[in-house]
CSV table of C-alpha atoms and ligand atoms in Angstrom, one decimal:
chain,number,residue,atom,x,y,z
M,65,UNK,CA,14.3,-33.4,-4.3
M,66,UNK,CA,15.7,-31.2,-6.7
M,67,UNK,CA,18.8,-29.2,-5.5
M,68,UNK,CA,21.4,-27.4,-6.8
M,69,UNK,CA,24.1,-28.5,-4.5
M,70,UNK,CA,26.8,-26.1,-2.4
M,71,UNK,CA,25.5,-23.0,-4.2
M,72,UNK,CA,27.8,-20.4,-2.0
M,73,UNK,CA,25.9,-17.0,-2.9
M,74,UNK,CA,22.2,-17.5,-3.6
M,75,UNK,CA,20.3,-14.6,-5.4
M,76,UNK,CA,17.4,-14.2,-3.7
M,77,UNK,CA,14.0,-11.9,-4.3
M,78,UNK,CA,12.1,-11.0,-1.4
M,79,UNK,CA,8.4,-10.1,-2.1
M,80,UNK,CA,7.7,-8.7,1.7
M,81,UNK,CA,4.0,-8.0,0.6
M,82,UNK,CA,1.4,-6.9,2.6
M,83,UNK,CA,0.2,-6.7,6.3
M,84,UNK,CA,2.5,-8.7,8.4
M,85,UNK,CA,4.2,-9.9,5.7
M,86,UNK,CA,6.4,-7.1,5.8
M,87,UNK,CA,6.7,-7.9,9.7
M,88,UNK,CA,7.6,-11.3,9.4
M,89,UNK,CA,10.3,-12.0,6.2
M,90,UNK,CA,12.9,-9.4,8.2
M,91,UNK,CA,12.8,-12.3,10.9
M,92,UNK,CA,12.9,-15.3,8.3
M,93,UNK,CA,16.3,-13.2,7.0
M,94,UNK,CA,18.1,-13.3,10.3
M,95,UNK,CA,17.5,-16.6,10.2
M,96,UNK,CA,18.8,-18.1,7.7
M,97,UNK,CA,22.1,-15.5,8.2
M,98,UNK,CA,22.8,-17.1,11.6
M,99,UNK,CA,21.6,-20.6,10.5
M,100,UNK,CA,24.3,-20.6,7.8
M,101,UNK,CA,27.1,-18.7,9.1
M,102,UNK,CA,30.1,-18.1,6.6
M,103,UNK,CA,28.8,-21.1,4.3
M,104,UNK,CA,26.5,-19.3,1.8
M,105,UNK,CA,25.8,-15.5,1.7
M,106,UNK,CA,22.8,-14.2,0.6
M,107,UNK,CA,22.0,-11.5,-1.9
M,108,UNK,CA,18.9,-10.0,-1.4
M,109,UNK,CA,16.5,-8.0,-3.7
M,110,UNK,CA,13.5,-6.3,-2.3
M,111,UNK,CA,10.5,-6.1,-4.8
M,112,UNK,CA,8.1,-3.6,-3.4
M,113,UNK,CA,5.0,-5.6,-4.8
M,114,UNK,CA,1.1,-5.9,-3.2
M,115,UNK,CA,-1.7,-4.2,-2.2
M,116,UNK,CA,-0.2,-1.2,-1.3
M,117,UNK,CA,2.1,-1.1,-4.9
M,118,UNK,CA,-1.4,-2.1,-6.9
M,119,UNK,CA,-3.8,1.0,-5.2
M,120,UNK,CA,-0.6,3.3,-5.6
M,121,UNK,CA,0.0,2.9,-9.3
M,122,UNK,CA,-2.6,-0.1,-10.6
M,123,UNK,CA,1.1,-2.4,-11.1
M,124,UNK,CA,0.4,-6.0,-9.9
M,125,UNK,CA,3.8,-7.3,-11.8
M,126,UNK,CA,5.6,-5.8,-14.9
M,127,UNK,CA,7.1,-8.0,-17.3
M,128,UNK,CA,10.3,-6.3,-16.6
M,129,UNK,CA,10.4,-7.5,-13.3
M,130,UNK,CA,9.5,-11.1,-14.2
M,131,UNK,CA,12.3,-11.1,-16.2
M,132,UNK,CA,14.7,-9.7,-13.2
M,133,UNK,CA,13.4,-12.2,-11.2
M,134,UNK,CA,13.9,-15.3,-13.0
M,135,UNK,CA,17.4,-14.6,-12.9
M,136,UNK,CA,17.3,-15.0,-8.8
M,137,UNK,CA,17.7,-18.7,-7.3
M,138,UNK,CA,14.6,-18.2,-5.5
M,139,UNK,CA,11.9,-15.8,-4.5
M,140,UNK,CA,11.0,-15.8,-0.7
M,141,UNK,CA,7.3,-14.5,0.2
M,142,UNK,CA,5.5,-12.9,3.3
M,143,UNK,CA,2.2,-12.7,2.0
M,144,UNK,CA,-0.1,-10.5,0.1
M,145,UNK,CA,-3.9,-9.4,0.8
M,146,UNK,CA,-5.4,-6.5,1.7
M,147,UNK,CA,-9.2,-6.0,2.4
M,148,UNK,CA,-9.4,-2.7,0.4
M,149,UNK,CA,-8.2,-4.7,-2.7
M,150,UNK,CA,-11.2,-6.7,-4.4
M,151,UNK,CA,-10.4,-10.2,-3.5
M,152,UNK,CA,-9.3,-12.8,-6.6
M,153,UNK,CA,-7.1,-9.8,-8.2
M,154,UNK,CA,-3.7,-10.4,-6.3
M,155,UNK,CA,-4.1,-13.6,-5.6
M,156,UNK,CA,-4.7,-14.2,-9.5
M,157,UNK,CA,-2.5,-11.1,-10.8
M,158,UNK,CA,0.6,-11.9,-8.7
M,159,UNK,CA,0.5,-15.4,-6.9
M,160,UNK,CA,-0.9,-17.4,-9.5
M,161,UNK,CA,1.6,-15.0,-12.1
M,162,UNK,CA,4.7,-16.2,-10.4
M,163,UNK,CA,3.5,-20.2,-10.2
M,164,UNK,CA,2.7,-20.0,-13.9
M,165,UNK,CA,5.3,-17.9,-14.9
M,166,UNK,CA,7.7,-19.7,-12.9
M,167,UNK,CA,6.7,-23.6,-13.7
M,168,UNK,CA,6.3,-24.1,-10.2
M,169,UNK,CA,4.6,-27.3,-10.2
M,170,UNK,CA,4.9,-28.9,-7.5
M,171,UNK,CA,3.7,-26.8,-4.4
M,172,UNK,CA,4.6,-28.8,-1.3
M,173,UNK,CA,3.5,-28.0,2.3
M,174,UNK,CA,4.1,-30.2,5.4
M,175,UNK,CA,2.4,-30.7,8.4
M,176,UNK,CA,4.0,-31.7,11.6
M,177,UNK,CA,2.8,-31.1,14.6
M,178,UNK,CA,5.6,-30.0,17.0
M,179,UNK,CA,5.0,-30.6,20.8
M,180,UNK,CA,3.6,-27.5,22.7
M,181,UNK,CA,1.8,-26.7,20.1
M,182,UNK,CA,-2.3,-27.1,20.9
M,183,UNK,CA,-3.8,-29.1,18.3
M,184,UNK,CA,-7.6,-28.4,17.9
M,185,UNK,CA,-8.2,-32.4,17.8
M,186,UNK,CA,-8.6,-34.1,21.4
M,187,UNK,CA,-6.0,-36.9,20.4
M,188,UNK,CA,-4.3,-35.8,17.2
M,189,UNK,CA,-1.2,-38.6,18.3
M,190,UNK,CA,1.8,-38.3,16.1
M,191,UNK,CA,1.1,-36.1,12.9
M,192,UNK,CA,3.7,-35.3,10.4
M,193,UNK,CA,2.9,-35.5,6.4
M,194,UNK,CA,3.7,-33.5,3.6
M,195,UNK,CA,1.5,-32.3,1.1
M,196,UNK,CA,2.4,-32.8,-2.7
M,197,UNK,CA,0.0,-30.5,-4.5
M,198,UNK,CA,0.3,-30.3,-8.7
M,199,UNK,CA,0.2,-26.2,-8.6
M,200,UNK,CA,-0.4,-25.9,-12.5
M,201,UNK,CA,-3.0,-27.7,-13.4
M,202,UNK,CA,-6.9,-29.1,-13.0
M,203,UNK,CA,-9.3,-26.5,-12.3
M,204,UNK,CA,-6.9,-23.9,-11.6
M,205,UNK,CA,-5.4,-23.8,-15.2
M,206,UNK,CA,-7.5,-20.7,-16.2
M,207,UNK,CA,-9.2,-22.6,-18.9
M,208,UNK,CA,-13.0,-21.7,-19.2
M,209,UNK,CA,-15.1,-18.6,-20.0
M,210,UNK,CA,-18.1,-16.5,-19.1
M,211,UNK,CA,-20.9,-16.0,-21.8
M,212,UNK,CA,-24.2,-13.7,-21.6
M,213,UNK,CA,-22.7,-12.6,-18.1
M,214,UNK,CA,-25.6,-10.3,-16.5
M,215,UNK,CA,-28.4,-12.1,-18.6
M,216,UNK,CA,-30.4,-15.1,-17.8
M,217,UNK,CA,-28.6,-17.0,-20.3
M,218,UNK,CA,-25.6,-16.4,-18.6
M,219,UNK,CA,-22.8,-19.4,-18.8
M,220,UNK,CA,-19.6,-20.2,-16.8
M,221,UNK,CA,-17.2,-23.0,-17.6
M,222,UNK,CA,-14.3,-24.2,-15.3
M,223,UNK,CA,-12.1,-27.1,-17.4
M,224,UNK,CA,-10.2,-29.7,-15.1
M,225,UNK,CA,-6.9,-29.9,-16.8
M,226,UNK,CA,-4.5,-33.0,-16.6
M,227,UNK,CA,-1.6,-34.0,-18.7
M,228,UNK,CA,0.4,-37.1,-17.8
M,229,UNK,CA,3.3,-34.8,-17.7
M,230,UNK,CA,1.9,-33.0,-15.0
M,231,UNK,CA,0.8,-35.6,-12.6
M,232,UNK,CA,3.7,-37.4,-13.6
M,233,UNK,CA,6.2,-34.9,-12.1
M,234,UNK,CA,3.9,-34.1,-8.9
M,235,UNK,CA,3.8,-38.5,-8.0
M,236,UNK,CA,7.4,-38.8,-8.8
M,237,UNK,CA,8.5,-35.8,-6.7
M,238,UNK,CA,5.7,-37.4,-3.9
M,239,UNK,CA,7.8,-40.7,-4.4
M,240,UNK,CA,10.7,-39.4,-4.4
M,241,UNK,CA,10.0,-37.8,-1.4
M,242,UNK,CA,8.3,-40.4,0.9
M,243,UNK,CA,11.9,-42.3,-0.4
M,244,UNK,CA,14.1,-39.4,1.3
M,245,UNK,CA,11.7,-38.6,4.0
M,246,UNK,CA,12.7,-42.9,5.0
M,247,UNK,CA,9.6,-42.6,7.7
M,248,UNK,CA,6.7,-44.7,6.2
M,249,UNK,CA,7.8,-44.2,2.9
M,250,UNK,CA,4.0,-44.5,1.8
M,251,UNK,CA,2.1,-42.2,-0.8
M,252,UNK,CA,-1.5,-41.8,-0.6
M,253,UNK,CA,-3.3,-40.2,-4.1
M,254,UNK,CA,-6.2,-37.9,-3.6
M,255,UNK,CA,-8.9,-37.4,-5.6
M,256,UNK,CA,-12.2,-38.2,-6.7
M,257,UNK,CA,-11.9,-41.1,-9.2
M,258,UNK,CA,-15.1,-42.1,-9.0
M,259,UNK,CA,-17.1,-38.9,-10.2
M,260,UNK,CA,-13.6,-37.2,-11.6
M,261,UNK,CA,-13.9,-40.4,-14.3
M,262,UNK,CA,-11.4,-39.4,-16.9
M,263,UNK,CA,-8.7,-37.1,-14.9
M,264,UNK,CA,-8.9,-40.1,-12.5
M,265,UNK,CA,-8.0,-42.4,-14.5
M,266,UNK,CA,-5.4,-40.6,-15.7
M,267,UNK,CA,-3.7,-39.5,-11.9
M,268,UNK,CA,-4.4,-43.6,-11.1
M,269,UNK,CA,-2.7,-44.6,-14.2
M,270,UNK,CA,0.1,-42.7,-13.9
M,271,UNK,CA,0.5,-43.5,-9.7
M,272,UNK,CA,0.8,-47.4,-11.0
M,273,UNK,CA,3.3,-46.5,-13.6
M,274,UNK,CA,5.5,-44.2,-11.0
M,275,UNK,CA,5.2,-47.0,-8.3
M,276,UNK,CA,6.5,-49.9,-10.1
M,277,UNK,CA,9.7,-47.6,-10.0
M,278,UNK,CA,9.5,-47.4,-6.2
M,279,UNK,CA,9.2,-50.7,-5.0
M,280,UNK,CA,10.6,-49.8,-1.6
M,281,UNK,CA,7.8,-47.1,-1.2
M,282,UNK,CA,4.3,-48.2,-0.7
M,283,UNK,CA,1.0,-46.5,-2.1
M,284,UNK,CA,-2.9,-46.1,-1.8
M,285,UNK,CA,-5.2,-44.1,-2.7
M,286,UNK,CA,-8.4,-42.2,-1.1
M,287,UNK,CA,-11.7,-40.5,-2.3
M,288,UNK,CA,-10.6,-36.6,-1.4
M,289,UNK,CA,-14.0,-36.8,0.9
M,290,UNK,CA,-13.0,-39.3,3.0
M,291,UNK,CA,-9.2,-37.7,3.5
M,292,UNK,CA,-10.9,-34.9,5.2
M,293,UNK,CA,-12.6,-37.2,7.4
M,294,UNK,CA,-9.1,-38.8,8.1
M,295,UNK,CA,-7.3,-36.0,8.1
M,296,UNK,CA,-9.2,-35.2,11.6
M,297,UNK,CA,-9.8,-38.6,13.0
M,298,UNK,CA,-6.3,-40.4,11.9
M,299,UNK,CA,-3.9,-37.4,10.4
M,300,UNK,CA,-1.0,-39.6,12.0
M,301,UNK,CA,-2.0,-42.6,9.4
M,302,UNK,CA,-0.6,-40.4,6.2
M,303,UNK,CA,3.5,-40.0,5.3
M,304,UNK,CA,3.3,-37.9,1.8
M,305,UNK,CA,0.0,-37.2,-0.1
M,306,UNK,CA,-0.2,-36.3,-3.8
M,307,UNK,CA,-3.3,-34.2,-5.3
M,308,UNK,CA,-4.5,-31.8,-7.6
M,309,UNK,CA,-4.6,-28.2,-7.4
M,310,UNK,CA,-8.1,-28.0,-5.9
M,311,UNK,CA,-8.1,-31.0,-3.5
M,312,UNK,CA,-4.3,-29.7,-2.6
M,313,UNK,CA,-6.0,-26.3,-1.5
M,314,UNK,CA,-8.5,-27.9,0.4
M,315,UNK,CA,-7.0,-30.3,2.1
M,316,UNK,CA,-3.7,-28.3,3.3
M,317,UNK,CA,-5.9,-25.6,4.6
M,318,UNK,CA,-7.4,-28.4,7.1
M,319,UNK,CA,-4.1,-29.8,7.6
M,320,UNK,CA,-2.9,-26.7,8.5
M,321,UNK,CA,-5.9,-26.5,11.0
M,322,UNK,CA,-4.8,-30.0,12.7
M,323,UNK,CA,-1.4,-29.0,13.7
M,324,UNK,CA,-2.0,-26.1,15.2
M,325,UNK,CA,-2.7,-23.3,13.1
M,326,UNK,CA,-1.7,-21.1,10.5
M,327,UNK,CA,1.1,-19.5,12.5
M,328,UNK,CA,3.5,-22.9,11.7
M,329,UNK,CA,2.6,-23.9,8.5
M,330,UNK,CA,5.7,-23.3,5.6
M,331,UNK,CA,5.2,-23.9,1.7
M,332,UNK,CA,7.3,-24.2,-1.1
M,333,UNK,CA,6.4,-23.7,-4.8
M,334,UNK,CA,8.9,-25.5,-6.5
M,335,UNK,CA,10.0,-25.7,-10.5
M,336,UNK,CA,11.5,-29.2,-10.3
M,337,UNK,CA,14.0,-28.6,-13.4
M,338,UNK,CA,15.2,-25.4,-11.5
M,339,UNK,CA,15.1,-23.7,-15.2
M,340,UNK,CA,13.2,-21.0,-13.4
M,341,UNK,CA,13.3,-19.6,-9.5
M,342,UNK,CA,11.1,-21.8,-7.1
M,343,UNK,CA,9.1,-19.6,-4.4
M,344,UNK,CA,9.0,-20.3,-0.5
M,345,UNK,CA,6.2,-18.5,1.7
M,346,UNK,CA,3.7,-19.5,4.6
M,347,UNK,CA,0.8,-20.8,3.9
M,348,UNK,CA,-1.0,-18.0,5.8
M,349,UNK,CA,-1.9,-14.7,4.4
M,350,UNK,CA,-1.2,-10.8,5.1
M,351,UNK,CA,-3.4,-10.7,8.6
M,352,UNK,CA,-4.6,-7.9,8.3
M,353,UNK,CA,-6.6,-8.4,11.9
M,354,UNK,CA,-3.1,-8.2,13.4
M,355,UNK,CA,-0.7,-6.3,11.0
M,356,UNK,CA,1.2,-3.2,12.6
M,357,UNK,CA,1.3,-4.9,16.2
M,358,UNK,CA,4.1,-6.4,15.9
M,359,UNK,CA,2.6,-10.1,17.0
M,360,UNK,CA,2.8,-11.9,14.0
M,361,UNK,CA,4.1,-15.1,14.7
M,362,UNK,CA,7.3,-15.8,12.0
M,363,UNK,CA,7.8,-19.5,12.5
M,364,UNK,CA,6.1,-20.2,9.1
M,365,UNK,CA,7.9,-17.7,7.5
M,366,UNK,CA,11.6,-19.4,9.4
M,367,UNK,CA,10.3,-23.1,8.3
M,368,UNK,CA,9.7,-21.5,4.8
M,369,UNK,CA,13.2,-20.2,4.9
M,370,UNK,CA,14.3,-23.2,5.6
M,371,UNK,CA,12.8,-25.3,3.0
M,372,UNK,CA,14.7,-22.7,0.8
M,373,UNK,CA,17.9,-24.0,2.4
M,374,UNK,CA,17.1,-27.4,1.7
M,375,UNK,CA,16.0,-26.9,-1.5
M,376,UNK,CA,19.8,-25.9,-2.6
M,377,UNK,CA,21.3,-28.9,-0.5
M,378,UNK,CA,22.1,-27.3,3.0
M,379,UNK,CA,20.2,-30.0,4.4
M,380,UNK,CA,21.9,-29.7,7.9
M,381,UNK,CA,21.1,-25.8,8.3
M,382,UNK,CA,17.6,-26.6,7.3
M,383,UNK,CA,17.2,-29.3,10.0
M,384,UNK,CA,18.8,-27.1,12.2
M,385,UNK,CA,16.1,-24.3,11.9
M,386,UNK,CA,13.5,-27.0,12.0
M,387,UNK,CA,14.8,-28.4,15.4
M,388,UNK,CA,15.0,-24.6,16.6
M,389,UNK,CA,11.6,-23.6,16.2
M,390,UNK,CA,10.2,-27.3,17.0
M,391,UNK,CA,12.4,-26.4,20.6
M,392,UNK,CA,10.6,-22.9,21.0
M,393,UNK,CA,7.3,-24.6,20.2
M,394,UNK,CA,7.4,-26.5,22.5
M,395,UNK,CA,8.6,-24.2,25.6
M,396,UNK,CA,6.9,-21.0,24.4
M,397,UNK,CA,3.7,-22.1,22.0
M,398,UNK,CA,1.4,-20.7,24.8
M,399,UNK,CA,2.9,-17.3,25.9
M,400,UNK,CA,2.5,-14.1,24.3
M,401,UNK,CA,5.6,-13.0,22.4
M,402,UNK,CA,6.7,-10.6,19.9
M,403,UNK,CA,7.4,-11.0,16.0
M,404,UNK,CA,10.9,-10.0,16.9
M,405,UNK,CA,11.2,-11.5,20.5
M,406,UNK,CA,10.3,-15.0,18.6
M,407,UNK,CA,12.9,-14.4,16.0
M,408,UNK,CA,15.5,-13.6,18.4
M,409,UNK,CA,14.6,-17.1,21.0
M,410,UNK,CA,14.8,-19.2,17.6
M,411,UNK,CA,18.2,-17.9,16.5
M,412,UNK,CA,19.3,-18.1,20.0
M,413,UNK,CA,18.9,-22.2,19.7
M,414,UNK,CA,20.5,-22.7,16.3
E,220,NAI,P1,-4.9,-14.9,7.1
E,220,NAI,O1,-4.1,-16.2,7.0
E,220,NAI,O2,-4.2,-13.7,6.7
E,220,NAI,O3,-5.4,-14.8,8.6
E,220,NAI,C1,-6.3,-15.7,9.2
E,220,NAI,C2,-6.2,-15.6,10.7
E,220,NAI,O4,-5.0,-16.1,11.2
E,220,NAI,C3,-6.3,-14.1,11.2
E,220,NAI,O5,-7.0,-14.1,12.4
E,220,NAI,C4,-4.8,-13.8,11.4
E,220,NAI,O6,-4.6,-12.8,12.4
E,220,NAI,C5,-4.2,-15.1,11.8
E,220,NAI,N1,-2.8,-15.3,11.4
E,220,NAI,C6,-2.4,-15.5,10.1
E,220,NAI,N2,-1.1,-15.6,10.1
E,220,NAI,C7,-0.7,-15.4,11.4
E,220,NAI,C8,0.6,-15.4,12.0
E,220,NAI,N3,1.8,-15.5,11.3
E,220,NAI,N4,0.7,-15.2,13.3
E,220,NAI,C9,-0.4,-15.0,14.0
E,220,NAI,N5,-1.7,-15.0,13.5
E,220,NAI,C10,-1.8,-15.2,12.2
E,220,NAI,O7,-6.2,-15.2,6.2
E,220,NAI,P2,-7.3,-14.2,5.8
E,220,NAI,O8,-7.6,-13.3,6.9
E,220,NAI,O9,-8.3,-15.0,5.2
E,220,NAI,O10,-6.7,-13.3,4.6
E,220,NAI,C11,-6.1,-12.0,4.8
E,220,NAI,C12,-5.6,-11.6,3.4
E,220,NAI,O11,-4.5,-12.4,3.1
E,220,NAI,C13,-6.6,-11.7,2.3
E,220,NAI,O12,-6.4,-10.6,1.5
E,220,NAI,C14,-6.2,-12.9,1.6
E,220,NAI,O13,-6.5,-12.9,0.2
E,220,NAI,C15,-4.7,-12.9,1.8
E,220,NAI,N6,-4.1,-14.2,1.6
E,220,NAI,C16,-2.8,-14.3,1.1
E,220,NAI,C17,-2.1,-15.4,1.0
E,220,NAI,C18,-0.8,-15.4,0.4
E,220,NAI,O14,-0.2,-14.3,0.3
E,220,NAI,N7,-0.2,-16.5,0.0
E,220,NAI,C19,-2.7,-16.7,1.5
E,220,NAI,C20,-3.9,-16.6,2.2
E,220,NAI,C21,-4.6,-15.4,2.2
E,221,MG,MG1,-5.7,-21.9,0.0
């Protein structure tokens, strides 16, 4: 894992959003302030950006503040998403923006599923992988176009794009990771070699070339169709998975699904030469259903937060959030609670 070791003041931008993302980041905050005591101090700036920014004024993200931002060590994110706003144009304007703009290739999300928490799958046993999915690449580079659109000739193209580079720095950080992680050490590639022909070859190629480094780490690989079927009849079988953009998307949303839900599931978007700021944020969006109750469960946003932590070597506080909110889970998963009253029982573990 990349980290930039014992930073003691980390610059951070805080994209609150929309919907209970606003609700939830104030509780990741409190945190990571009592999780990390005197040890780092954190310097916050706000970026009022999202639904409500874009039907107010038509801004999704100026230049201007792309520039501000990549001077922060990292950017932590509630969510964005709001039904009024045609969907595709934040999520394109301003998520995909910041990846892109930001190098994050390697968007990593685990999935653990902590005790108390009700898993949808009658016997889900042990579960507890991480997903390595390449975030700039394959179908989601933006490559393609739309001819004749509104006439019967009308055509669309979507190009896959794959560079060894790219699925060189996703399997090495999945290697790398299944190495620290020290549980199965095992990587499993996704993807669909056998219609994908030539970007599978490519991903397989380049997962021999990577394991030969790692002889202490073993490594298969599975048709993306038949990790979905796995994913719900053996999710305990898998230790790190590595994918493309598409699969990755797919698959975590199910994985998600298989520990329990949206409400614990954490992300990171990381740029692994920290040249530009790497972006933590759940994996669930702005709510809308719920936003304004105050009910949002945080713990995504907290396990986010903490994956920040880690990301910059404070591998100890990070643990210690992780152990906090795996401790609530599992005594108060089932009642009714809060945003805040959550926040306040984890940071009365840590
Ligand atoms: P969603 O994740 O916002 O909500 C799905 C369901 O899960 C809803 O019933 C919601 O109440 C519930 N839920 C989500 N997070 C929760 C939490 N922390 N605690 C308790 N319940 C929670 O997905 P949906 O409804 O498809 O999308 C809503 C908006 O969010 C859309 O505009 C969508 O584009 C956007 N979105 C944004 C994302 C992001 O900012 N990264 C990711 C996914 C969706
Ligand atoms: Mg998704």
């Amino acid at each position: 894992m990349n980290t930039q070791t014992s930073k003691k003041t980390l610059d951070i931008a805080v994209i609150p959003g929309d919907g209970i993302g606003r609700e939830i980041v104030p509780v990741a905050q409190a945190v990571l302030k009592e999780a990390v005591g005197d040890s780092v101090s954190f310097n916050y700036t706000n970026y009022d950006l999202g639904a409500d920014r874009y039907l107010r004024d038509g801004t999704l993200i100026t230049d201007d503040q792309l520039k501000d931002m990549d001077q922060k060590d990292a950017i932590l994110l509630g969510a964005v998403g709001d039904p009024r706003v045609k969907s595709g144009i934040l999520e394109r304007g301003l998520l995909l923006k910041l990846r892109f703009a930001f190098d994050q290739a390697i968007n990593m999300r685990p999935s653990k599923l902590y005790p108390g928490v009700k898993s949808p799958l009658a016997d889900p046993g042990d579960i507890d992988f991480v997903v390595i999915r390449e975030g700039t690449e394959g179908l989601y580079s933006g490559m393609g176009g739309l001819l004749r659109m509104g006439t019967e000739h009308a055509i669309a193209t979507e190009t896959s794009m794959n560079t060894e580079f790219g699925i060189e720095r996703a399997v090495r950080f999945a290697f790398e990771l299944a190495r620290k992680r020290g549980g199965k050490k095992h990587v499993t590639m996704v993807n669909k070699t056998n219609v994908l022909y030539y970007a599978g070859q490519l991903w397989l190629w380049v997962m021999d070339k990577v394991g030969k480094e790692y002889p202490d780490v073993t490594y298969d690989y599975l048709h993306a169709d038949a990790c979905t079927i796995f994913l719900v009849t053996d999710p305990s079988r898998f230790d790190v998975i590595v994918t493309d953009n598409l699969f990755g998307d797919i698959i975590t949303d199910e994985a998600g699904a298989v520990v329990g839900g949206i409400g614990y599931s954490a992300s990171a978007n990381i740029n692994v030469t920290d040249e530009h700021p790497s972006m933590f944020e759940p994996i669930h969006g702005s709510a809308p259903d719920i936003a304004g109750k105050g009910i949002a469960n945080p713990s995504a946003t907290v396990l986010s937060a903490a994956m920040l932590l880690q990301h910059f070597g404070y591998d100890e506080a990070a643990a210690r959030i992780d152990r906090a909110v795996e401790a609530d889970a599992e005594e108060n998963s089932s009642r009714k609670r809060s945003t805040d009253q959550i926040g306040q029982d984890i940071i009365a573990r840590l």
